[in-house]
Short mmCIF file of C-alpha atoms and ligand atoms in Angstrom, two decimals:
data_model
loop_
_atom_site.label_atom_id
_atom_site.label_comp_id
_atom_site.label_asym_id
_atom_site.label_seq_id
_atom_site.Cartn_x
_atom_site.Cartn_y
_atom_site.Cartn_z
CA MET A 111 -1.55 13.33 -53.27
CA LYS A 112 1.79 13.67 -51.60
CA ILE A 113 0.65 16.67 -49.57
CA TYR A 114 -2.47 14.83 -48.64
CA SER A 115 -0.55 11.87 -47.30
CA ARG A 116 1.78 14.18 -45.38
CA ASN A 117 -1.26 15.84 -43.84
CA LYS A 118 -2.54 12.43 -43.00
CA PHE A 119 0.76 11.68 -41.32
CA VAL A 120 0.60 14.89 -39.30
CA LEU A 121 -2.98 14.13 -38.35
CA LEU A 122 -1.96 10.66 -37.27
CA ALA A 123 0.91 12.06 -35.22
CA ILE A 124 -1.45 14.50 -33.52
CA MET A 125 -3.89 11.72 -32.83
CA ILE A 126 -1.14 9.60 -31.33
CA ILE A 127 0.02 12.45 -29.12
CA HIS A 128 -3.54 13.20 -28.13
CA PHE A 129 -4.63 9.69 -27.33
CA VAL A 130 -1.46 8.10 -26.16
CA THR A 131 -0.18 10.85 -23.88
CA PRO A 132 -3.04 10.87 -21.37
CA LYS A 133 -2.79 7.10 -21.12
CA MET A 134 0.93 7.35 -20.48
CA VAL A 135 0.27 9.87 -17.74
CA ASN A 136 -2.27 7.46 -16.31
CA ALA A 137 0.12 4.58 -16.34
CA GLN A 138 2.66 6.69 -14.49
CA TRP A 139 0.85 7.42 -11.32
CA THR A 140 3.43 5.55 -9.36
CA GLY A 141 6.38 7.21 -11.02
CA PRO A 142 7.70 10.76 -11.25
CA LYS A 143 4.95 13.27 -11.89
CA ASP A 144 5.01 16.20 -14.22
CA LYS A 145 2.92 19.11 -13.04
CA PRO A 146 0.67 20.33 -15.84
CA ARG A 147 1.58 23.84 -16.96
CA GLU A 148 -1.90 25.28 -16.87
CA ARG A 149 -4.45 24.72 -14.15
CA LYS A 150 -7.79 23.36 -15.24
CA GLU A 151 -11.03 24.41 -13.65
CA LEU A 152 -12.33 21.19 -12.08
CA LYS A 153 -15.73 20.42 -10.63
CA TYR A 154 -14.73 16.98 -9.38
CA GLY A 155 -11.26 17.50 -7.99
CA PRO A 156 -10.08 16.70 -4.44
CA ILE A 157 -12.58 16.97 -1.58
CA THR A 158 -10.04 16.95 1.26
CA PRO A 159 -6.90 19.09 1.52
CA LYS A 160 -3.39 17.76 0.97
CA ASN A 161 -1.86 16.38 4.20
CA ARG A 162 -4.96 16.53 6.41
CA LYS A 163 -3.92 17.66 9.88
CA ASP A 164 -6.61 15.92 11.98
CA ASN A 165 -5.93 13.13 14.50
CA ASP A 166 -6.94 10.33 12.15
CA MET A 167 -4.52 11.37 9.43
CA ASN A 168 -1.82 12.10 12.00
CA ALA A 169 -2.27 8.54 13.23
CA PHE A 170 -2.05 7.24 9.65
CA ARG A 171 1.19 9.16 9.18
CA ASN A 172 2.68 7.51 12.26
CA TYR A 173 1.62 3.88 11.68
CA GLY A 174 4.82 2.74 9.97
CA LEU A 175 3.78 -0.89 9.64
CA GLY A 176 0.43 -2.39 8.68
CA GLN A 177 -1.07 -5.76 7.87
CA PHE A 178 -3.26 -6.61 4.88
CA ILE A 179 -5.45 -9.71 5.00
CA HIS A 180 -6.93 -11.23 1.86
CA TRP A 181 -9.57 -13.76 2.74
CA GLY A 182 -12.49 -15.09 0.84
CA VAL A 183 -13.70 -18.27 -0.85
CA TYR A 184 -10.51 -18.27 -2.98
CA ALA A 185 -8.75 -19.39 0.21
CA ILE A 186 -10.35 -22.84 -0.21
CA PRO A 187 -8.56 -23.78 -3.46
CA GLY A 188 -5.35 -21.94 -2.44
CA ASN A 189 -4.29 -21.51 -6.09
CA GLU A 190 -4.89 -25.14 -7.04
CA TRP A 191 -7.73 -27.54 -7.59
CA GLN A 192 -7.57 -31.30 -7.09
CA GLY A 193 -3.82 -31.27 -7.29
CA VAL A 194 -3.64 -29.14 -10.44
CA SER A 195 -1.87 -25.82 -10.01
CA ALA A 196 -3.51 -22.64 -11.28
CA ARG A 197 -0.10 -20.99 -11.56
CA LYS A 198 -0.05 -20.99 -15.34
CA GLY A 199 -3.75 -20.20 -15.75
CA ALA A 200 -4.72 -17.54 -13.21
CA PRO A 201 -3.02 -14.17 -12.73
CA ALA A 202 -3.05 -14.54 -8.92
CA SER A 203 -4.43 -16.85 -6.24
CA GLU A 204 -7.34 -14.51 -5.38
CA TRP A 205 -8.04 -14.30 -9.12
CA ILE A 206 -8.41 -18.09 -9.45
CA ARG A 207 -11.99 -17.68 -10.63
CA SER A 208 -10.58 -16.34 -13.89
CA TRP A 209 -8.43 -19.45 -14.43
CA GLU A 210 -8.02 -19.88 -18.18
CA GLY A 211 -6.19 -22.25 -20.50
CA PRO A 212 -5.61 -25.97 -20.83
CA THR A 213 -5.28 -26.61 -17.08
CA THR A 214 -8.66 -25.10 -16.13
CA PRO A 215 -10.87 -27.67 -14.38
CA LYS A 216 -14.10 -28.54 -16.17
CA ASN A 217 -17.03 -26.36 -15.17
CA TRP A 218 -14.68 -24.17 -13.24
CA LEU A 219 -16.91 -21.09 -12.85
CA ASN A 220 -19.65 -23.25 -11.53
CA ILE A 221 -17.31 -24.90 -9.06
CA TYR A 222 -15.96 -21.53 -7.92
CA ASP A 223 -19.32 -19.86 -7.56
CA ASN A 224 -20.43 -22.70 -5.29
CA LEU A 225 -17.35 -22.73 -3.09
CA TYR A 226 -19.12 -20.56 -0.52
CA LYS A 227 -21.20 -23.62 0.38
CA GLN A 228 -18.00 -25.11 1.82
CA PHE A 229 -16.72 -22.00 3.53
CA ASN A 230 -16.54 -23.06 7.17
CA PRO A 231 -13.17 -22.08 8.62
CA LYS A 232 -12.93 -24.32 11.67
CA ASP A 233 -9.75 -22.74 13.04
CA PHE A 234 -10.73 -19.09 12.53
CA ALA A 235 -9.77 -17.22 15.68
CA PRO A 236 -9.68 -13.49 14.92
CA SER A 237 -8.14 -12.70 18.31
CA LYS A 238 -5.23 -14.95 17.37
CA TRP A 239 -4.70 -13.06 14.12
CA ALA A 240 -4.95 -9.73 15.92
CA LYS A 241 -2.49 -10.84 18.59
CA GLN A 242 -0.07 -11.96 15.89
CA ALA A 243 -0.38 -8.63 14.09
CA LYS A 244 0.18 -6.78 17.32
CA ASP A 245 3.27 -8.87 18.13
CA MET A 246 4.55 -8.19 14.64
CA GLY A 247 4.25 -4.47 15.31
CA ALA A 248 1.38 -3.61 12.95
CA LYS A 249 -0.50 -0.44 13.86
CA TYR A 250 -3.25 -0.81 11.26
CA MET A 251 -4.78 -3.52 9.18
CA ILE A 252 -6.77 -3.73 5.97
CA PHE A 253 -9.34 -6.51 5.61
CA THR A 254 -11.06 -7.72 2.44
CA THR A 255 -14.79 -7.33 2.94
CA LYS A 256 -15.45 -8.25 -0.70
CA HIS A 257 -12.99 -9.05 -3.47
CA HIS A 258 -13.58 -9.06 -7.24
CA ASP A 259 -15.68 -12.25 -7.03
CA GLY A 260 -18.32 -10.27 -5.14
CA PHE A 261 -18.55 -12.60 -2.14
CA ALA A 262 -19.26 -10.46 0.94
CA LEU A 263 -17.73 -11.55 4.23
CA TRP A 264 -20.42 -9.67 6.08
CA PRO A 265 -24.16 -10.43 6.00
CA THR A 266 -25.02 -7.65 3.57
CA LYS A 267 -28.68 -6.89 3.01
CA TYR A 268 -27.98 -6.00 -0.59
CA SER A 269 -26.78 -9.30 -2.04
CA THR A 270 -27.42 -12.94 -1.25
CA TYR A 271 -23.84 -13.92 -2.15
CA ASN A 272 -22.56 -13.41 1.37
CA ILE A 273 -21.25 -15.13 4.46
CA SER A 274 -24.67 -15.73 6.01
CA LYS A 275 -25.33 -18.24 3.21
CA SER A 276 -22.16 -20.21 3.98
CA PRO A 277 -22.05 -22.95 6.62
CA TYR A 278 -19.99 -20.57 8.77
CA LYS A 279 -22.86 -18.07 8.83
CA LYS A 280 -21.34 -15.58 11.27
CA ASP A 281 -20.29 -12.04 10.38
CA ILE A 282 -16.55 -12.34 9.72
CA VAL A 283 -16.04 -8.60 9.15
CA LYS A 284 -17.51 -7.89 12.57
CA GLU A 285 -15.29 -10.48 14.24
CA VAL A 286 -12.18 -9.08 12.57
CA VAL A 287 -13.03 -5.44 13.26
CA GLU A 288 -13.70 -6.17 16.92
CA ALA A 289 -10.66 -8.37 17.51
CA TYR A 290 -8.19 -5.92 15.95
CA THR A 291 -9.78 -2.89 17.55
CA ALA A 292 -9.49 -4.64 20.92
CA GLU A 293 -5.73 -5.00 20.31
CA GLY A 294 -5.47 -1.29 19.54
CA ILE A 295 -4.93 -1.87 15.82
CA ASP A 296 -6.84 0.48 13.50
CA VAL A 297 -8.99 -1.23 10.89
CA PHE A 298 -9.47 -0.27 7.24
CA LEU A 299 -11.84 -2.13 4.98
CA TYR A 300 -10.80 -3.31 1.53
CA PHE A 301 -13.68 -3.08 -0.92
CA SER A 302 -13.60 -4.09 -4.58
CA VAL A 303 -16.03 -2.03 -6.59
CA LEU A 304 -15.93 -4.28 -9.65
CA GLU A 305 -17.71 -7.61 -9.36
CA TRP A 306 -17.15 -10.45 -11.78
CA ASN A 307 -20.46 -12.20 -11.45
CA ASN A 308 -22.91 -9.44 -10.71
CA PRO A 309 -25.27 -9.15 -13.71
CA ASN A 310 -25.61 -5.41 -13.12
CA TYR A 311 -21.88 -4.76 -13.25
CA ILE A 312 -20.55 -3.59 -16.61
CA ASP A 313 -16.80 -3.41 -17.18
CA LYS A 314 -16.77 -0.92 -20.06
CA ALA A 315 -18.32 2.39 -21.02
CA ILE A 316 -22.11 2.29 -20.82
CA GLU A 317 -23.72 2.33 -24.24
CA THR A 318 -27.32 1.16 -24.30
CA SER A 319 -30.20 2.32 -22.14
CA GLU A 320 -30.46 -1.23 -20.79
CA GLU A 321 -26.84 -1.02 -19.63
CA LYS A 322 -27.49 2.39 -18.19
CA LYS A 323 -30.37 1.03 -16.14
CA LYS A 324 -28.32 -1.89 -14.89
CA PHE A 325 -25.29 0.15 -13.98
CA LYS A 326 -27.39 2.70 -12.17
CA MET A 327 -28.65 -0.16 -10.03
CA PHE A 328 -25.09 -1.30 -9.50
CA LEU A 329 -24.02 2.15 -8.35
CA GLU A 330 -26.90 2.30 -5.89
CA TYR A 331 -25.95 -1.16 -4.65
CA THR A 332 -22.35 -0.04 -4.10
CA ARG A 333 -23.52 3.03 -2.21
CA ASN A 334 -25.82 0.91 -0.05
CA GLN A 335 -23.07 -1.54 0.80
CA LEU A 336 -20.65 1.21 1.75
CA LEU A 337 -23.18 2.98 3.94
CA GLU A 338 -24.01 -0.39 5.47
CA LEU A 339 -20.35 -1.03 6.29
CA LEU A 340 -20.07 2.36 7.99
CA GLU A 341 -23.28 1.72 9.88
CA ASN A 342 -22.26 -1.78 10.98
CA TYR A 343 -18.63 -1.07 11.85
CA PRO A 344 -18.34 2.49 13.09
CA GLN A 345 -14.88 1.77 14.57
CA ILE A 346 -13.22 1.61 11.15
CA LYS A 347 -10.76 4.28 10.12
CA GLY A 348 -11.03 4.09 6.38
CA PHE A 349 -11.72 2.26 3.15
CA TRP A 350 -9.19 0.72 0.81
CA PHE A 351 -10.84 0.68 -2.60
CA ASP A 352 -9.91 -1.56 -5.50
CA GLY A 353 -11.33 -2.48 -8.91
CA THR A 354 -12.13 1.11 -9.91
CA TRP A 355 -10.42 1.15 -13.30
CA ASP A 356 -13.25 0.26 -15.67
CA ASP A 357 -14.74 2.97 -17.90
CA SER A 358 -18.21 2.48 -16.42
CA TRP A 359 -16.88 3.62 -13.03
CA ILE A 360 -14.52 6.23 -14.49
CA ASN A 361 -17.44 7.86 -16.32
CA SER A 362 -19.48 7.96 -13.10
CA TYR A 363 -17.34 10.77 -11.68
CA GLU A 364 -20.32 12.83 -10.55
CA PHE A 365 -21.74 9.88 -8.62
CA THR A 366 -18.41 8.92 -7.06
CA TYR A 367 -17.68 12.54 -6.08
CA ASN A 368 -21.02 12.78 -4.28
CA LEU A 369 -20.55 9.37 -2.71
CA GLU A 370 -17.13 10.31 -1.34
CA LYS A 371 -18.71 13.41 0.20
CA GLU A 372 -21.52 11.38 1.68
CA LEU A 373 -19.20 8.78 3.19
CA ARG A 374 -17.09 11.52 4.76
CA GLU A 375 -20.12 13.30 6.17
CA LYS A 376 -21.42 10.08 7.64
CA HIS A 377 -18.06 9.16 9.18
CA PRO A 378 -15.96 12.22 10.07
CA GLY A 379 -12.26 11.48 9.91
CA LEU A 380 -12.72 8.65 7.39
CA ILE A 381 -9.59 7.97 5.36
CA ILE A 382 -9.96 7.22 1.66
CA GLY A 383 -7.06 6.59 -0.67
CA SER A 384 -6.52 7.82 -4.20
CA ARG A 385 -7.92 4.73 -5.89
CA PHE A 386 -11.56 5.48 -5.24
CA ARG A 387 -12.40 7.91 -7.98
CA ASN A 388 -11.22 10.12 -10.83
CA ASP A 389 -11.95 13.62 -12.09
CA GLU A 390 -14.24 14.53 -14.99
CA PHE A 391 -11.36 14.03 -17.45
CA GLY A 392 -10.88 10.44 -16.32
CA GLU A 393 -7.65 11.17 -14.44
CA ARG A 394 -7.22 8.62 -11.66
CA HIS A 395 -5.22 8.99 -8.40
CA PHE A 396 -4.10 12.48 -9.43
CA ASP A 397 -6.50 14.90 -11.07
CA SER A 398 -5.84 16.86 -14.24
CA ASN A 399 -3.90 19.43 -12.20
CA GLY A 400 -1.69 16.77 -10.66
CA ASP A 401 -3.39 17.06 -7.26
CA LEU A 402 -4.00 13.93 -5.23
CA LEU A 403 -7.57 12.62 -5.18
CA GLY A 404 -8.14 11.31 -1.67
CA ASP A 405 -6.14 11.41 1.54
CA TYR A 406 -3.12 9.37 0.54
CA GLU A 407 -1.50 7.97 -2.58
CA GLN A 408 -2.76 4.44 -3.02
CA GLY A 409 -0.90 3.33 -6.10
CA TRP A 410 2.05 1.63 -4.48
CA GLU A 411 1.05 -1.97 -4.93
CA ARG A 412 3.92 -4.49 -4.89
CA LYS A 413 6.34 -1.66 -5.63
CA LEU A 414 7.97 1.17 -3.74
CA PRO A 415 8.87 4.65 -4.89
CA ALA A 416 12.43 4.86 -6.18
CA LYS A 417 12.77 8.51 -5.25
CA TYR A 418 11.42 10.60 -2.40
CA GLU A 419 10.80 13.49 -4.80
CA TRP A 420 8.23 11.41 -6.73
CA LEU A 421 5.95 11.56 -3.72
CA ASN A 422 5.52 15.33 -3.86
CA GLY A 423 5.02 15.43 -0.11
CA ASN A 424 1.80 13.40 -0.28
CA ASP A 425 0.89 10.82 2.34
CA TRP A 426 1.17 7.27 1.05
CA ASP A 427 1.44 3.61 1.87
CA ALA A 428 2.65 0.59 -0.05
CA VAL A 429 0.97 -2.80 0.04
CA MET A 430 3.26 -5.77 -0.39
CA THR A 431 3.02 -9.50 -0.95
CA ILE A 432 5.57 -11.98 0.37
CA PRO A 433 5.48 -14.10 -2.82
CA PRO A 434 6.04 -12.18 -6.07
CA ASN A 435 2.29 -11.90 -6.56
CA GLY A 436 -0.78 -13.57 -5.09
CA TRP A 437 -2.67 -12.01 -2.21
CA GLY A 438 -5.06 -14.81 -1.36
CA TYR A 439 -3.90 -18.09 0.20
CA MET A 440 -1.42 -19.94 -1.96
CA LYS A 441 -0.71 -23.41 -0.69
CA ASP A 442 2.41 -23.99 -2.74
CA TRP A 443 5.25 -21.55 -2.17
CA SER A 444 7.88 -23.69 -3.87
CA GLY A 445 9.77 -22.64 -6.98
CA ILE A 446 9.12 -18.92 -6.58
CA TYR A 447 11.13 -16.25 -4.82
CA THR A 448 9.44 -15.37 -1.58
CA LYS A 449 10.70 -12.29 0.23
CA THR A 450 12.77 -12.87 3.34
CA THR A 451 12.27 -11.09 6.63
CA ASN A 452 15.28 -8.93 5.84
CA ASP A 453 13.89 -8.08 2.39
CA LEU A 454 10.70 -6.94 4.08
CA LEU A 455 12.52 -4.98 6.77
CA ASP A 456 14.44 -3.25 4.00
CA MET A 457 11.13 -2.32 2.35
CA LEU A 458 9.72 -1.19 5.66
CA MET A 459 12.64 1.12 6.38
CA ARG A 460 12.72 2.38 2.84
CA SER A 461 9.02 3.25 3.14
CA VAL A 462 9.19 5.01 6.48
CA SER A 463 12.36 6.85 5.45
CA MET A 464 10.23 8.35 2.67
CA ASP A 465 7.26 9.16 4.95
CA GLY A 466 5.16 6.15 3.94
CA ASN A 467 3.81 3.03 5.60
CA LEU A 468 4.43 -0.56 4.56
CA VAL A 469 1.47 -2.92 4.66
CA LEU A 470 2.40 -6.58 4.59
CA ASN A 471 -0.11 -9.02 3.15
CA PHE A 472 -1.25 -12.30 4.68
CA GLY A 473 -3.53 -14.80 2.97
CA PRO A 474 -5.02 -17.26 5.47
CA ASP A 475 -6.19 -20.67 4.25
CA GLY A 476 -9.76 -21.93 4.07
CA ASN A 477 -9.66 -23.00 7.71
CA GLY A 478 -8.44 -19.64 8.96
CA ASN A 479 -4.78 -20.51 9.47
CA MET A 480 -1.97 -18.34 8.16
CA HIS A 481 0.55 -19.94 5.83
CA PRO A 482 3.37 -21.39 8.00
CA GLU A 483 5.88 -19.12 6.24
CA GLU A 484 3.74 -16.10 7.09
CA ASP A 485 3.71 -17.17 10.74
CA LYS A 486 7.50 -17.39 10.65
CA ILE A 487 7.95 -13.98 9.02
CA ALA A 488 5.45 -12.30 11.36
CA LYS A 489 7.40 -13.65 14.32
CA GLN A 490 10.78 -12.56 12.98
CA ILE A 491 9.55 -9.07 12.09
CA GLY A 492 8.01 -8.81 15.56
CA GLU A 493 11.27 -9.78 17.25
CA TRP A 494 13.10 -7.14 15.24
CA MET A 495 10.43 -4.53 15.90
CA LYS A 496 10.57 -5.12 19.65
CA VAL A 497 14.13 -3.82 19.68
CA ASN A 498 13.97 -1.30 16.86
CA ASN A 499 10.44 0.04 16.55
CA GLU A 500 11.38 3.54 17.66
CA ALA A 501 13.12 3.94 14.30
CA VAL A 502 9.80 3.05 12.60
CA TYR A 503 6.86 4.69 14.38
CA GLY A 504 6.20 8.41 14.12
CA VAL A 505 9.39 9.13 12.23
CA ARG A 506 9.96 11.46 9.30
CA HIS A 507 12.10 11.70 6.20
CA VAL A 508 15.61 13.08 6.81
CA GLU A 509 17.09 15.77 4.60
CA LEU A 510 20.69 14.61 4.73
CA PRO A 511 22.89 13.17 1.98
CA GLU A 512 21.49 9.69 1.33
CA PRO A 513 23.30 7.15 3.48
CA LYS A 514 24.94 4.26 1.71
CA LEU A 515 24.62 1.96 4.71
CA GLY A 516 20.84 1.87 4.96
CA TYR A 517 18.02 4.28 5.75
CA TYR A 518 17.68 7.36 7.91
CA THR A 519 14.61 8.22 9.92
CA GLN A 520 14.19 11.02 12.42
CA LYS A 521 12.11 12.03 15.42
CA ASP A 522 12.81 15.52 16.77
CA SER A 523 16.53 15.62 17.57
CA ILE A 524 17.01 11.87 17.34
CA LEU A 525 18.46 10.51 14.12
CA TYR A 526 18.20 6.79 13.33
CA LEU A 527 20.32 4.95 10.82
CA THR A 528 19.08 1.44 10.12
CA VAL A 529 22.15 -0.36 8.83
CA PHE A 530 21.62 -2.97 6.13
CA ASN A 531 25.10 -2.70 4.64
CA ARG A 532 27.63 -2.92 7.43
CA PRO A 533 30.91 -1.33 6.39
CA VAL A 534 34.00 -3.57 6.43
CA ASN A 535 35.91 -1.03 8.52
CA ASN A 536 33.09 -0.87 11.08
CA ILE A 537 32.87 2.87 10.73
CA ALA A 538 29.46 4.32 10.06
CA ARG A 539 30.35 7.64 8.48
CA ILE A 540 27.60 10.23 8.77
CA SER A 541 27.75 13.10 6.31
CA ILE A 542 26.41 16.39 7.62
CA PRO A 543 26.26 19.41 5.31
CA ASN A 544 28.55 22.18 6.57
CA LYS A 545 25.70 24.64 6.85
CA LEU A 546 23.94 22.53 9.50
CA THR A 547 24.68 23.24 13.14
CA LYS A 548 23.26 20.01 14.59
CA VAL A 549 25.57 17.04 14.39
CA PRO A 550 25.67 13.58 16.02
CA VAL A 551 26.86 14.02 19.59
CA GLU A 552 25.86 10.68 21.08
CA ALA A 553 25.28 7.26 19.53
CA VAL A 554 24.13 3.80 20.60
CA ILE A 555 22.97 0.67 18.82
CA LEU A 556 19.36 -0.08 19.74
CA GLY A 557 19.22 -3.09 22.04
CA GLN A 558 22.80 -2.46 23.27
CA ASN A 559 23.69 -0.08 26.05
CA GLN A 560 27.22 0.80 25.14
CA LEU A 561 27.84 4.39 23.99
CA LEU A 562 29.65 4.38 20.67
CA LYS A 563 32.74 6.38 19.95
CA ILE A 564 32.16 9.32 17.60
CA SER A 565 34.94 11.21 15.95
CA HIS A 566 34.91 14.14 13.62
CA SER A 567 36.87 13.47 10.48
CA ASP A 568 38.22 15.76 7.88
CA ILE A 569 38.81 13.44 4.98
CA GLY A 570 40.40 16.13 2.90
CA ILE A 571 38.10 16.35 -0.05
CA ASP A 572 38.52 19.80 -1.53
CA LEU A 573 35.47 22.03 -1.68
CA ASP A 574 33.57 19.39 0.24
CA GLU A 575 30.13 20.51 1.36
CA ASN A 576 29.95 18.00 4.16
CA ASN A 577 31.43 17.29 7.54
CA TYR A 578 31.89 13.70 8.60
CA PHE A 579 31.15 12.00 11.87
CA ASP A 580 32.59 8.56 12.23
CA ILE A 581 30.70 6.22 14.50
CA GLN A 582 32.62 3.19 15.58
CA ILE A 583 30.58 0.00 15.40
CA PRO A 584 32.11 -2.33 18.02
CA THR A 585 33.77 -5.25 16.26
CA GLU A 586 32.43 -7.62 18.91
CA PHE A 587 28.86 -6.57 18.06
CA GLN A 588 27.57 -9.18 15.64
CA SER A 589 24.17 -9.28 14.03
CA SER A 590 22.72 -11.24 11.16
CA ASN A 591 19.89 -8.72 10.89
CA PRO A 592 19.82 -5.03 10.18
CA PHE A 593 20.49 -2.91 13.25
CA VAL A 594 19.77 0.65 14.22
CA ILE A 595 22.29 3.29 15.24
CA LYS A 596 20.44 5.85 17.31
CA MET A 597 22.08 9.25 17.39
CA LYS A 598 21.38 12.34 19.38
CA LEU A 599 21.82 15.49 17.34
CA GLY A 600 23.20 18.50 19.16
CA LYS A 601 25.26 21.61 18.73
CA SER A 602 28.61 20.76 17.29
CA ASN A 603 31.61 21.21 19.52
CA TYR A 604 34.28 20.17 17.10
CA LYS A 605 36.77 22.70 15.85
CA SER A 606 37.65 22.71 12.21
CA GLN A 607 41.40 22.84 11.96
CA LYS A 608 42.89 25.00 9.34
CA LEU A 609 45.49 22.76 7.77
CA MET A 610 48.29 24.08 5.74
CA ASP A 611 47.82 23.81 1.99
CA ALA A 612 50.83 23.09 -0.16
CA LYS A 613 51.68 25.72 -2.71
CA MET A 614 51.00 24.37 -6.15
O1 LIG B 748 -6.39 -7.52 -4.10
C1 LIG B 748 -5.13 -7.57 -4.72
C2 LIG B 748 -5.26 -7.85 -6.18
O2 LIG B 748 -6.10 -8.94 -6.44
C3 LIG B 748 -5.83 -6.57 -6.66
N1 LIG B 748 -5.26 -5.56 -5.82
C4 LIG B 748 -4.50 -6.22 -4.80
C5 LIG B 748 -4.49 -5.46 -3.50
C6 LIG B 748 -5.58 -6.37 -8.05
N2 LIG B 748 -6.50 -6.50 -8.92
N3 LIG B 748 -5.99 -6.27 -10.07
N4 LIG B 748 -4.75 -5.97 -9.94
C7 LIG B 748 -4.43 -6.02 -8.68
C8 LIG B 748 -3.91 -5.61 -11.04
C9 LIG B 748 -4.82 -5.54 -12.18
C10 LIG B 748 -4.42 -5.31 -13.33
C11 LIG B 748 -5.32 -5.33 -14.42
FE1 LIG B 748 -5.79 -3.77 -15.49
C12 LIG B 748 -6.72 -5.21 -14.42
C13 LIG B 748 -4.89 -5.58 -15.71
C14 LIG B 748 -6.00 -5.47 -16.53
C15 LIG B 748 -7.14 -5.25 -15.75
C16 LIG B 748 -5.87 -1.99 -14.50
C17 LIG B 748 -6.60 -1.90 -15.66
C18 LIG B 748 -4.55 -2.26 -14.86
C19 LIG B 748 -4.51 -2.35 -16.21
C20 LIG B 748 -5.78 -2.12 -16.71
#
């Protein structure tokens, strides 16, 4: 009996290891990654190589800053209904359809599913949005063609729940794609696979033949819509997929593999992130061998990587809200911490210093106006970018000891230090490993024309692996924002003095 129960315990432990471990790996796709020891033979692994070298991916790599726009019928309520806030009942403003609990309005689903009959954004001026994004410094934008509620902002042939049935009628996706493209901003289309009110969508593993039939229709519908989007808007650069975590989709790995191939064949250069599909073992974002599925890591949602090493050299971007959460329009921004312009600039520089892009989200209201706070932030970021954008676009990660004052970025022999923490002694001390021959030889603050004084310091730390270059920040230079020290790297001309050591 005793032995039996011990066996049972061992069995249980094995089961826990077996079933819990893969899930833990899954949950960690935005953290450090362990490479599996043995390589698995995969039929449905990556289709494109790591770090694609074509023009489209090179452009992606150089964007630096992007804009996300979440717009749909959820913009009408703006996270509240008839004065009652959905804050305690819905997980996010664009999720307001799933409002639950004592505050939910009566007949809520019915109200929500009829909101499209009121969707008539009288102030919608896509060229105004595009101009604002351009002034902010965004090089690409991601637009919601269809969120989880299934409402399509383009007149899709494959569902009647679309913009052509609203009083607005016109093709919003077309207007957005054209306006942004005209401003020279690359467009990516957000597309939620899962749909809350589509009778053919099933959010769990398929069991019955009836479910199988329905979901097969749903998959065909998804394929049709995606091909339709590529057909209608050939200017787009990529898709940003969402809502791909349900078992029905996960188990459709053969279909999604073929669909990814088909989309790429139809639209050469198309960029697809890691959220689209999984391998035949259900591994999402990264396959069972730890290789990225798709062209860039698409897991950084409302969070940034803590360590450069976690990224494994993959391309990536991070999408970020200004409020803590909530991507669709949220009328009431009171009582929550909303990120400041400097918070966002910090995130931007942190991202580009680790070879990623930061995509800042905007949620326009039901009339097509941005939230006033979003307008303010866009303007402030734009003003900062006008002076400092060379530290953002086309830069790469810098292999130097991590600076304490802010973030490094680099372009050829130019080194940028974006200072967020100004030192009290006004000396920006740059540590350069002894083995390197290129050191800062010239420095200016972007937006200022004065050359800064640089001196080589030996601070007398024994066995120190670094040399130090002290850049004098002029005391009369004052700034309430981060600022960029631009340095030219060149051959060092300092002479290390051999100082006399005391006999001990
Ligand atoms: O569009 C914005 C959000 O509405 C959307 N993505 C951004 C860009 C988003 N949808 N869901 N989420 C973000 C987070 C979802 C988390 C959960 Fe789940 C879905 C919790 C439970 C179901 C996925 C599956 C995470 C845990 C299990």
